[in-house]
mmCIF file of C-alpha atoms in Angstrom:
data_model
loop_
_atom_site.group_PDB
_atom_site.id
_atom_site.type_symbol
_atom_site.label_atom_id
_atom_site.label_comp_id
_atom_site.label_asym_id
_atom_site.label_seq_id
_atom_site.Cartn_x
_atom_site.Cartn_y
_atom_site.Cartn_z
ATOM 1 C CA UNK A 1086 -43.446 -113.808 17.135
ATOM 2 C CA UNK A 1087 -44.108 -110.953 19.564
ATOM 3 C CA UNK A 1088 -41.137 -108.925 20.726
ATOM 4 C CA UNK A 1089 -40.108 -109.550 24.380
ATOM 5 C CA UNK A 1090 -41.342 -106.788 26.657
ATOM 6 C CA UNK A 1091 -39.039 -104.813 28.940
ATOM 7 C CA UNK A 1092 -39.420 -102.000 31.459
ATOM 8 C CA UNK A 1093 -38.151 -99.547 28.837
ATOM 9 C CA UNK A 1094 -40.742 -100.786 26.345
ATOM 10 C CA UNK A 1095 -43.392 -100.083 29.001
ATOM 11 C CA UNK A 1096 -42.239 -96.451 29.099
ATOM 12 C CA UNK A 1097 -39.939 -96.469 32.137
ATOM 13 C CA UNK A 1098 -36.508 -94.923 31.457
ATOM 14 C CA UNK A 1099 -34.419 -95.998 34.454
ATOM 15 C CA UNK A 1100 -31.149 -94.868 32.835
ATOM 16 C CA UNK A 1101 -32.245 -91.238 32.576
ATOM 17 C CA UNK A 1102 -33.780 -91.346 36.049
ATOM 18 C CA UNK A 1103 -30.582 -92.729 37.613
ATOM 19 C CA UNK A 1104 -28.491 -90.075 35.855
ATOM 20 C CA UNK A 1105 -30.818 -87.382 37.194
ATOM 21 C CA UNK A 1106 -30.537 -88.759 40.738
ATOM 22 C CA UNK A 1107 -26.728 -88.798 40.494
ATOM 23 C CA UNK A 1108 -26.753 -85.113 39.521
ATOM 24 C CA UNK A 1109 -29.255 -84.292 42.235
ATOM 25 C CA UNK A 1110 -27.179 -85.981 44.957
ATOM 26 C CA UNK A 1111 -24.279 -83.622 44.245
ATOM 27 C CA UNK A 1112 -26.507 -80.547 44.532
ATOM 28 C CA UNK A 1113 -28.261 -81.871 47.638
ATOM 29 C CA UNK A 1114 -24.987 -82.029 49.550
ATOM 30 C CA UNK A 1115 -24.725 -78.240 49.319
ATOM 31 C CA UNK A 1116 -27.651 -78.082 51.781
ATOM 32 C CA UNK A 1117 -26.075 -80.489 54.272
ATOM 33 C CA UNK A 1118 -24.609 -79.267 57.527
ATOM 34 C CA UNK A 1119 -22.699 -81.231 60.134
ATOM 35 C CA UNK A 1120 -25.890 -82.832 61.400
ATOM 36 C CA UNK A 1121 -26.444 -84.839 58.205
ATOM 37 C CA UNK A 1122 -24.945 -88.332 58.236
ATOM 38 C CA UNK A 1123 -23.700 -89.229 54.769
ATOM 39 C CA UNK A 1124 -25.110 -92.531 53.539
ATOM 40 C CA UNK A 1125 -25.221 -91.871 49.776
ATOM 41 C CA UNK A 1126 -26.670 -95.181 48.595
ATOM 42 C CA UNK A 1127 -28.744 -95.992 51.665
ATOM 43 C CA UNK A 1128 -32.506 -96.281 51.668
ATOM 44 C CA UNK A 1129 -33.127 -93.284 53.944
ATOM 45 C CA UNK A 1130 -31.791 -89.898 54.998
ATOM 46 C CA UNK A 1131 -30.097 -89.562 58.396
ATOM 47 C CA UNK A 1132 -29.970 -86.464 60.592
ATOM 48 C CA UNK A 1133 -28.153 -86.210 63.922
ATOM 49 C CA UNK A 1134 -30.309 -84.618 66.619
ATOM 50 C CA UNK A 1135 -28.681 -81.449 68.021
ATOM 51 C CA UNK A 1136 -27.652 -82.070 71.607
ATOM 52 C CA UNK A 1137 -28.211 -85.815 71.225
ATOM 53 C CA UNK A 1138 -25.259 -87.082 69.148
ATOM 54 C CA UNK A 1139 -26.224 -90.724 69.561
ATOM 55 C CA UNK A 1140 -29.754 -90.258 68.224
ATOM 56 C CA UNK A 1141 -30.347 -90.158 64.480
ATOM 57 C CA UNK A 1142 -33.585 -89.063 62.882
ATOM 58 C CA UNK A 1143 -34.376 -91.115 59.788
ATOM 59 C CA UNK A 1144 -36.551 -89.782 56.968
ATOM 60 C CA UNK A 1145 -38.100 -91.391 53.866
ATOM 61 C CA UNK A 1146 -40.627 -90.497 51.214
ATOM 62 C CA UNK A 1147 -42.263 -92.501 48.436
ATOM 63 C CA UNK A 1148 -45.447 -93.097 46.495
ATOM 64 C CA UNK A 1149 -47.425 -96.025 45.128
ATOM 65 C CA UNK A 1150 -46.698 -95.529 41.433
ATOM 66 C CA UNK A 1151 -48.949 -96.889 38.716
ATOM 67 C CA UNK A 1152 -50.420 -99.490 41.053
ATOM 68 C CA UNK A 1153 -52.983 -96.734 41.561
ATOM 69 C CA UNK A 1154 -54.206 -97.424 38.018
ATOM 70 C CA UNK A 1155 -55.359 -100.863 39.209
ATOM 71 C CA UNK A 1156 -57.312 -99.226 42.032
ATOM 72 C CA UNK A 1157 -58.989 -96.913 39.507
ATOM 73 C CA UNK A 1158 -59.921 -99.837 37.245
ATOM 74 C CA UNK A 1159 -61.314 -102.005 40.045
ATOM 75 C CA UNK A 1160 -62.885 -99.250 42.124
ATOM 76 C CA UNK A 1161 -61.145 -100.748 45.151
ATOM 77 C CA UNK A 1162 -59.178 -98.119 47.083
ATOM 78 C CA UNK A 1163 -58.815 -99.506 50.609
ATOM 79 C CA UNK A 1164 -55.408 -101.181 50.185
ATOM 80 C CA UNK A 1165 -53.274 -98.650 48.291
ATOM 81 C CA UNK A 1166 -52.929 -96.671 51.516
ATOM 82 C CA UNK A 1167 -51.243 -99.699 53.073
ATOM 83 C CA UNK A 1168 -48.858 -99.677 50.114
ATOM 84 C CA UNK A 1169 -48.140 -96.001 50.685
ATOM 85 C CA UNK A 1170 -47.059 -96.576 54.279
ATOM 86 C CA UNK A 1171 -45.118 -99.714 53.370
ATOM 87 C CA UNK A 1172 -43.052 -98.035 50.675
ATOM 88 C CA UNK A 1173 -41.591 -95.495 53.103
ATOM 89 C CA UNK A 1174 -41.523 -97.554 56.300
ATOM 90 C CA UNK A 1175 -39.794 -100.535 54.678
ATOM 91 C CA UNK A 1176 -37.082 -98.170 53.443
ATOM 92 C CA UNK A 1177 -36.790 -96.635 56.896
ATOM 93 C CA UNK A 1178 -36.326 -99.843 58.901
ATOM 94 C CA UNK A 1179 -33.405 -101.261 56.905
ATOM 95 C CA UNK A 1180 -30.958 -99.069 58.825
ATOM 96 C CA UNK A 1181 -32.321 -100.346 62.132
ATOM 97 C CA UNK A 1182 -34.678 -97.431 62.742
ATOM 98 C CA UNK A 1183 -37.984 -97.564 64.602
ATOM 99 C CA UNK A 1184 -40.859 -95.816 62.771
ATOM 100 C CA UNK A 1185 -42.242 -92.877 64.752
ATOM 101 C CA UNK A 1186 -44.779 -91.068 62.603
ATOM 102 C CA UNK A 1187 -46.168 -90.726 59.094
ATOM 103 C CA UNK A 1188 -47.608 -87.915 56.959
ATOM 104 C CA UNK A 1189 -49.529 -88.241 53.699
ATOM 105 C CA UNK A 1190 -50.295 -86.086 50.672
ATOM 106 C CA UNK A 1191 -53.237 -86.819 48.373
ATOM 107 C CA UNK A 1192 -53.953 -84.799 45.229
ATOM 108 C CA UNK A 1193 -57.058 -85.080 43.066
ATOM 109 C CA UNK A 1194 -59.082 -83.088 40.567
ATOM 110 C CA UNK A 1195 -62.237 -83.277 42.673
ATOM 111 C CA UNK A 1196 -62.640 -84.672 46.176
ATOM 112 C CA UNK A 1197 -64.707 -87.856 46.115
ATOM 113 C CA UNK A 1198 -65.330 -88.452 49.803
ATOM 114 C CA UNK A 1199 -66.073 -92.157 49.447
ATOM 115 C CA UNK A 1200 -62.945 -92.881 47.409
ATOM 116 C CA UNK A 1201 -60.561 -90.838 49.521
ATOM 117 C CA UNK A 1202 -62.064 -92.174 52.753
ATOM 118 C CA UNK A 1203 -61.235 -95.694 51.576
ATOM 119 C CA UNK A 1204 -57.700 -94.679 50.595
ATOM 120 C CA UNK A 1205 -57.188 -92.957 53.946
ATOM 121 C CA UNK A 1206 -58.502 -96.005 55.807
ATOM 122 C CA UNK A 1207 -55.706 -97.948 54.133
ATOM 123 C CA UNK A 1208 -53.140 -95.411 55.320
ATOM 124 C CA UNK A 1209 -54.428 -95.764 58.879
ATOM 125 C CA UNK A 1210 -54.243 -99.553 58.641
ATOM 126 C CA UNK A 1211 -50.713 -99.306 57.254
ATOM 127 C CA UNK A 1212 -49.637 -97.144 60.181
ATOM 128 C CA UNK A 1213 -51.184 -99.653 62.575
ATOM 129 C CA UNK A 1214 -49.194 -102.469 60.969
ATOM 130 C CA UNK A 1215 -46.015 -100.387 61.063
ATOM 131 C CA UNK A 1216 -46.503 -99.301 64.661
ATOM 132 C CA UNK A 1217 -46.289 -95.579 63.875
ATOM 133 C CA UNK A 1218 -48.578 -92.582 64.325
ATOM 134 C CA UNK A 1219 -50.391 -90.870 61.469
ATOM 135 C CA UNK A 1220 -49.841 -87.238 62.442
ATOM 136 C CA UNK A 1221 -51.694 -85.624 59.562
ATOM 137 C CA UNK A 1222 -51.457 -84.816 55.892
ATOM 138 C CA UNK A 1223 -52.593 -82.656 52.994
ATOM 139 C CA UNK A 1224 -55.474 -83.166 50.589
ATOM 140 C CA UNK A 1225 -55.029 -80.983 47.498
ATOM 141 C CA UNK A 1226 -58.015 -80.395 45.213
ATOM 142 C CA UNK A 1227 -56.681 -79.410 41.775
ATOM 143 C CA UNK A 1228 -59.492 -79.040 39.194
ATOM 144 C CA UNK A 1229 -58.475 -79.956 35.664
ATOM 145 C CA UNK A 1230 -55.177 -81.491 36.727
ATOM 146 C CA UNK A 1231 -56.252 -85.134 37.138
ATOM 147 C CA UNK A 1232 -58.762 -87.188 35.123
ATOM 148 C CA UNK A 1233 -62.128 -87.716 36.860
ATOM 149 C CA UNK A 1234 -61.941 -90.399 39.541
ATOM 150 C CA UNK A 1235 -58.151 -90.397 39.723
ATOM 151 C CA UNK A 1236 -55.719 -89.178 42.367
ATOM 152 C CA UNK A 1237 -52.077 -89.457 43.373
ATOM 153 C CA UNK A 1238 -50.578 -89.948 46.797
ATOM 154 C CA UNK A 1239 -47.220 -89.604 48.536
ATOM 155 C CA UNK A 1240 -46.065 -90.512 52.007
ATOM 156 C CA UNK A 1241 -43.390 -89.332 54.416
ATOM 157 C CA UNK A 1242 -42.079 -91.453 57.297
ATOM 158 C CA UNK A 1243 -39.839 -90.425 60.175
ATOM 159 C CA UNK A 1244 -38.034 -92.772 62.541
ATOM 160 C CA UNK A 1245 -35.271 -92.912 65.111
ATOM 161 C CA UNK A 1246 -32.147 -95.057 65.455
ATOM 162 C CA UNK A 1247 -29.284 -95.153 67.942
ATOM 163 C CA UNK A 1248 -26.131 -94.211 66.003
ATOM 164 C CA UNK A 1249 -24.276 -97.059 67.727
ATOM 165 C CA UNK A 1250 -26.783 -99.546 66.307
ATOM 166 C CA UNK A 1251 -26.986 -98.125 62.790
ATOM 167 C CA UNK A 1252 -27.065 -100.867 60.143
ATOM 168 C CA UNK A 1253 -25.221 -99.711 57.026
ATOM 169 C CA UNK A 1254 -23.749 -102.940 55.635
ATOM 170 C CA UNK A 1255 -20.136 -102.111 56.431
ATOM 171 C CA UNK A 1256 -19.741 -105.195 58.640
ATOM 172 C CA UNK A 1257 -20.746 -107.619 55.879
ATOM 173 C CA UNK A 1258 -18.044 -110.217 55.210
ATOM 174 C CA UNK A 1259 -17.493 -113.033 52.684
ATOM 175 C CA UNK A 1260 -19.068 -116.195 54.050
ATOM 176 C CA UNK A 1261 -22.097 -114.425 55.520
ATOM 177 C CA UNK A 1262 -25.551 -115.832 54.760
ATOM 178 C CA UNK A 1263 -28.220 -113.960 52.815
ATOM 179 C CA UNK A 1264 -31.774 -114.496 54.050
ATOM 180 C CA UNK A 1265 -34.863 -113.762 52.006
ATOM 181 C CA UNK A 1266 -38.168 -112.667 53.548
ATOM 182 C CA UNK A 1267 -41.174 -113.479 51.372
ATOM 183 C CA UNK A 1268 -43.108 -110.752 49.604
ATOM 184 C CA UNK A 1269 -46.886 -110.671 49.212
ATOM 185 C CA UNK A 1270 -46.644 -110.256 45.440
ATOM 186 C CA UNK A 1271 -45.497 -107.367 43.270
ATOM 187 C CA UNK A 1272 -45.646 -104.995 46.261
ATOM 188 C CA UNK A 1273 -45.627 -101.541 44.591
ATOM 189 C CA UNK A 1274 -42.994 -101.857 41.862
ATOM 190 C CA UNK A 1275 -43.027 -102.920 38.233
ATOM 191 C CA UNK A 1276 -46.658 -102.079 37.561
ATOM 192 C CA UNK A 1277 -45.974 -100.222 34.327
ATOM 193 C CA UNK A 1278 -44.526 -103.430 32.881
ATOM 194 C CA UNK A 1279 -47.168 -105.665 34.480
ATOM 195 C CA UNK A 1280 -49.983 -103.538 33.033
ATOM 196 C CA UNK A 1281 -48.288 -103.543 29.623
ATOM 197 C CA UNK A 1282 -48.150 -107.346 29.677
ATOM 198 C CA UNK A 1283 -51.599 -108.133 31.039
ATOM 199 C CA UNK A 1284 -53.733 -105.381 29.532
ATOM 200 C CA UNK A 1285 -51.951 -104.430 26.293
ATOM 201 C CA UNK A 1286 -50.172 -107.617 25.206
ATOM 202 C CA UNK A 1287 -52.601 -110.217 26.584
ATOM 203 C CA UNK A 1288 -55.793 -108.150 26.289
ATOM 204 C CA UNK A 1289 -56.982 -109.015 29.799
ATOM 205 C CA UNK A 1290 -59.064 -106.958 32.234
ATOM 206 C CA UNK A 1291 -59.017 -106.638 36.015
ATOM 207 C CA UNK A 1292 -61.823 -109.218 36.112
ATOM 208 C CA UNK A 1293 -59.926 -111.813 34.077
ATOM 209 C CA UNK A 1294 -58.896 -115.149 35.534
ATOM 210 C CA UNK A 1295 -55.282 -116.109 34.892
ATOM 211 C CA UNK A 1296 -53.987 -119.664 35.146
ATOM 212 C CA UNK A 1297 -52.211 -120.157 38.473
ATOM 213 C CA UNK A 1298 -53.788 -117.141 40.181
ATOM 214 C CA UNK A 1299 -56.439 -117.794 42.829
ATOM 215 C CA UNK A 1300 -58.131 -114.401 42.493
ATOM 216 C CA UNK A 1301 -59.263 -112.198 39.605
ATOM 217 C CA UNK A 1302 -56.309 -110.362 38.085
ATOM 218 C CA UNK A 1303 -57.205 -106.978 39.581
ATOM 219 C CA UNK A 1304 -57.340 -108.315 43.135
ATOM 220 C CA UNK A 1305 -54.077 -110.188 42.638
ATOM 221 C CA UNK A 1306 -52.357 -107.008 41.503
ATOM 222 C CA UNK A 1307 -53.808 -105.057 44.438
ATOM 223 C CA UNK A 1308 -52.357 -107.397 47.088
ATOM 224 C CA UNK A 1309 -50.938 -104.884 49.600
ATOM 225 C CA UNK A 1310 -47.216 -104.490 50.126
ATOM 226 C CA UNK A 1311 -46.078 -106.377 53.199
ATOM 227 C CA UNK A 1312 -44.878 -104.166 56.052
ATOM 228 C CA UNK A 1313 -41.869 -105.708 57.790
ATOM 229 C CA UNK A 1314 -41.431 -103.226 60.657
ATOM 230 C CA UNK A 1315 -42.504 -105.480 63.515
ATOM 231 C CA UNK A 1316 -40.630 -108.522 62.207
ATOM 232 C CA UNK A 1317 -37.405 -106.562 61.755
ATOM 233 C CA UNK A 1318 -37.826 -105.036 65.223
ATOM 234 C CA UNK A 1319 -38.158 -108.540 66.674
ATOM 235 C CA UNK A 1320 -35.079 -109.677 64.756
ATOM 236 C CA UNK A 1321 -32.971 -106.768 65.979
ATOM 237 C CA UNK A 1322 -34.179 -107.256 69.559
ATOM 238 C CA UNK A 1323 -33.057 -110.891 69.494
ATOM 239 C CA UNK A 1324 -30.016 -110.729 67.216
ATOM 240 C CA UNK A 1325 -28.620 -107.232 67.766
ATOM 241 C CA UNK A 1326 -25.383 -106.556 65.898
ATOM 242 C CA UNK A 1327 -25.452 -110.036 64.350
ATOM 243 C CA UNK A 1328 -27.651 -108.391 61.714
ATOM 244 C CA UNK A 1329 -25.130 -106.885 59.316
ATOM 245 C CA UNK A 1330 -27.249 -105.665 56.422
ATOM 246 C CA UNK A 1331 -30.896 -105.282 55.422
ATOM 247 C CA UNK A 1332 -32.178 -104.394 51.942
ATOM 248 C CA UNK A 1333 -35.690 -103.442 50.872
ATOM 249 C CA UNK A 1334 -36.293 -105.129 47.524
ATOM 250 C CA UNK A 1335 -38.200 -102.488 45.585
ATOM 251 C CA UNK A 1336 -37.579 -101.041 42.110
ATOM 252 C CA UNK A 1337 -34.443 -102.622 40.699
ATOM 253 C CA UNK A 1338 -35.084 -105.942 42.414
ATOM 254 C CA UNK A 1339 -32.402 -107.817 44.300
ATOM 255 C CA UNK A 1340 -29.910 -107.038 41.545
ATOM 256 C CA UNK A 1341 -29.851 -103.298 42.266
ATOM 257 C CA UNK A 1342 -30.914 -103.048 45.910
ATOM 258 C CA UNK A 1343 -28.620 -105.503 47.705
ATOM 259 C CA UNK A 1344 -25.412 -103.818 46.402
ATOM 260 C CA UNK A 1345 -26.543 -100.611 48.132
ATOM 261 C CA UNK A 1346 -25.918 -102.217 51.529
ATOM 262 C CA UNK A 1347 -22.751 -104.272 51.064
ATOM 263 C CA UNK A 1348 -19.159 -102.962 51.154
ATOM 264 C CA UNK A 1349 -16.564 -102.853 48.396
ATOM 265 C CA UNK A 1350 -14.833 -106.207 47.980
ATOM 266 C CA UNK A 1351 -18.049 -108.151 48.545
ATOM 267 C CA UNK A 1352 -20.514 -109.674 46.112
ATOM 268 C CA UNK A 1353 -23.694 -111.634 46.747
ATOM 269 C CA UNK A 1354 -24.626 -114.913 45.089
ATOM 270 C CA UNK A 1355 -28.364 -115.619 45.028
ATOM 271 C CA UNK A 1356 -29.467 -119.173 44.255
ATOM 272 C CA UNK A 1357 -32.674 -119.371 42.247
ATOM 273 C CA UNK A 1358 -34.889 -122.176 43.455
ATOM 274 C CA UNK A 1359 -34.206 -121.506 47.141
ATOM 275 C CA UNK A 1360 -37.621 -119.831 47.535
ATOM 276 C CA UNK A 1361 -41.038 -120.146 45.853
ATOM 277 C CA UNK A 1362 -41.668 -117.549 43.156
ATOM 278 C CA UNK A 1363 -45.348 -116.458 43.289
ATOM 279 C CA UNK A 1364 -47.370 -117.394 40.176
ATOM 280 C CA UNK A 1365 -48.040 -113.749 39.259
ATOM 281 C CA UNK A 1366 -44.384 -113.325 38.279
ATOM 282 C CA UNK A 1367 -44.467 -116.434 36.098
ATOM 283 C CA UNK A 1368 -47.601 -115.090 34.430
ATOM 284 C CA UNK A 1369 -45.900 -111.775 33.640
ATOM 285 C CA UNK A 1370 -42.785 -113.467 32.293
ATOM 286 C CA UNK A 1371 -44.738 -115.886 30.101
ATOM 287 C CA UNK A 1372 -47.341 -113.376 28.928
ATOM 288 C CA UNK A 1373 -44.825 -110.746 27.885
ATOM 289 C CA UNK A 1374 -41.850 -112.901 26.974
ATOM 290 C CA UNK A 1375 -39.937 -110.869 29.556
ATOM 291 C CA UNK A 1376 -36.275 -111.990 29.770
ATOM 292 C CA UNK A 1377 -35.192 -113.605 33.054
ATOM 293 C CA UNK A 1378 -32.612 -110.925 33.819
ATOM 294 C CA UNK A 1379 -35.215 -108.213 33.236
ATOM 295 C CA UNK A 1380 -37.621 -109.925 35.633
ATOM 296 C CA UNK A 1381 -35.003 -109.890 38.394
ATOM 297 C CA UNK A 1382 -34.112 -106.265 37.672
ATOM 298 C CA UNK A 1383 -37.709 -104.993 37.734
ATOM 299 C CA UNK A 1384 -39.547 -107.183 40.261
ATOM 300 C CA UNK A 1385 -38.889 -108.572 43.738
ATOM 301 C CA UNK A 1386 -39.591 -112.108 42.419
ATOM 302 C CA UNK A 1387 -41.089 -113.173 45.739
ATOM 303 C CA UNK A 1388 -38.445 -111.719 48.064
ATOM 304 C CA UNK A 1389 -39.551 -108.492 49.738
ATOM 305 C CA UNK A 1390 -36.543 -107.962 51.975
ATOM 306 C CA UNK A 1391 -33.096 -109.498 52.444
ATOM 307 C CA UNK A 1392 -31.067 -109.768 55.631
ATOM 308 C CA UNK A 1393 -27.369 -110.617 55.903
ATOM 309 C CA UNK A 1394 -26.062 -112.343 59.038
ATOM 310 C CA UNK A 1395 -23.033 -114.523 59.856
ATOM 311 C CA UNK A 1396 -23.642 -118.011 58.459
ATOM 312 C CA UNK A 1397 -23.684 -119.563 61.932
ATOM 313 C CA UNK A 1398 -26.598 -117.289 62.902
ATOM 314 C CA UNK A 1399 -28.735 -117.927 59.813
ATOM 315 C CA UNK A 1400 -30.981 -120.647 61.249
ATOM 316 C CA UNK A 1401 -31.662 -118.667 64.407
ATOM 317 C CA UNK A 1402 -32.474 -115.511 62.428
ATOM 318 C CA UNK A 1403 -34.913 -117.439 60.236
ATOM 319 C CA UNK A 1404 -36.635 -118.849 63.323
ATOM 320 C CA UNK A 1405 -37.057 -115.372 64.800
ATOM 321 C CA UNK A 1406 -38.557 -114.059 61.555
ATOM 322 C CA UNK A 1407 -40.932 -117.014 61.293
ATOM 323 C CA UNK A 1408 -42.039 -116.524 64.886
ATOM 324 C CA UNK A 1409 -42.804 -112.921 63.922
ATOM 325 C CA UNK A 1410 -45.125 -114.168 61.178
ATOM 326 C CA UNK A 1411 -42.841 -113.995 58.139
ATOM 327 C CA UNK A 1412 -41.718 -116.696 55.719
ATOM 328 C CA UNK A 1413 -37.932 -116.632 55.571
ATOM 329 C CA UNK A 1414 -35.028 -118.798 54.477
ATOM 330 C CA UNK A 1415 -31.433 -118.746 53.267
ATOM 331 C CA UNK A 1416 -31.311 -117.760 49.593
ATOM 332 C CA UNK A 1417 -27.626 -116.983 49.062
ATOM 333 C CA UNK A 1418 -24.255 -116.033 50.455
ATOM 334 C CA UNK A 1419 -21.656 -113.279 50.429
ATOM 335 C CA UNK A 1420 -18.460 -113.940 48.467
ATOM 336 C CA UNK A 1421 -15.395 -111.943 47.491
ATOM 337 C CA UNK A 1422 -15.804 -109.785 44.417
ATOM 338 C CA UNK A 1423 -16.980 -106.433 43.166
ATOM 339 C CA UNK A 1424 -20.172 -105.056 44.681
ATOM 340 C CA UNK A 1425 -22.865 -106.860 42.694
ATOM 341 C CA UNK A 1426 -25.483 -109.611 42.780
ATOM 342 C CA UNK A 1427 -24.940 -112.816 40.821
ATOM 343 C CA UNK A 1428 -27.942 -114.994 40.050
ATOM 344 C CA UNK A 1429 -27.128 -118.698 40.139
ATOM 345 C CA UNK A 1430 -29.285 -121.587 38.987
ATOM 346 C CA UNK A 1431 -29.905 -123.920 41.945
ATOM 347 C CA UNK A 1432 -29.688 -127.504 40.679
#
């Protein structure tokens, strides 16, 4: 019997990475002046504008990770740019910020105009969906550094939020409702494990058909990360301070991301079965024998973003999100306890 696959078995050492980040946070604070707003476990950096104490600049940076490997295998490069914008913008909006502008960095061994034009077209489309300006970027040609036909990319988003309307999770209380907003698939996290399962363990290719998936495997894995900027803006415009917490469900899944935006003394109970889990996650779990807890710690499992509101406002918040084009519903609740997520089986 094949050994169950995990993120660590796929080559991702999250323990060492987290320890490095903890050390880095301490050293980073030595560069902070009075303008920096301390939000150590938030999704973005905050900087108070000199002369405008109520205005906070919000900054984020991220990449696409090994999802790029799928683009290389398929030769399809026009969606990873959307992912690049989404990864930073979705982090930026969880504090209530409005995206202002975006910058990109692309590095490659040799500039292939056709490939990079497609990737850049995706970045432009991502900025359109996010409602922010693409101000510019850097294209670095580094001969001998990348294999032929490959490249890497990083993005940088800047936004603005009124300090009085900053969402940091401190107002979350036991009894509040947890809403889940549907993802479009894997988004841009967990691809090292997904590739290990599909290509190494199962011996599939990007052209393979997998039971339950409507598209060839490569196209399924390239489904672009959903950008929630306009939906969250609509929610905040209608609900205001009734929105107590927002979490972007990226690496670490709900298990690690929701605790970043709830206060001490609160825990979150998530009820499995309250939302449809896309077939691609079932295929990964079955194909690699991936344990349930590992699935929820690596992948979004069909929930791209969570929102916490008072229970009495949950139905209204869901209606607003649906009117904005998202699929949303109540998937859990806040209870008393230590800051963690508990996964419950919904009977």
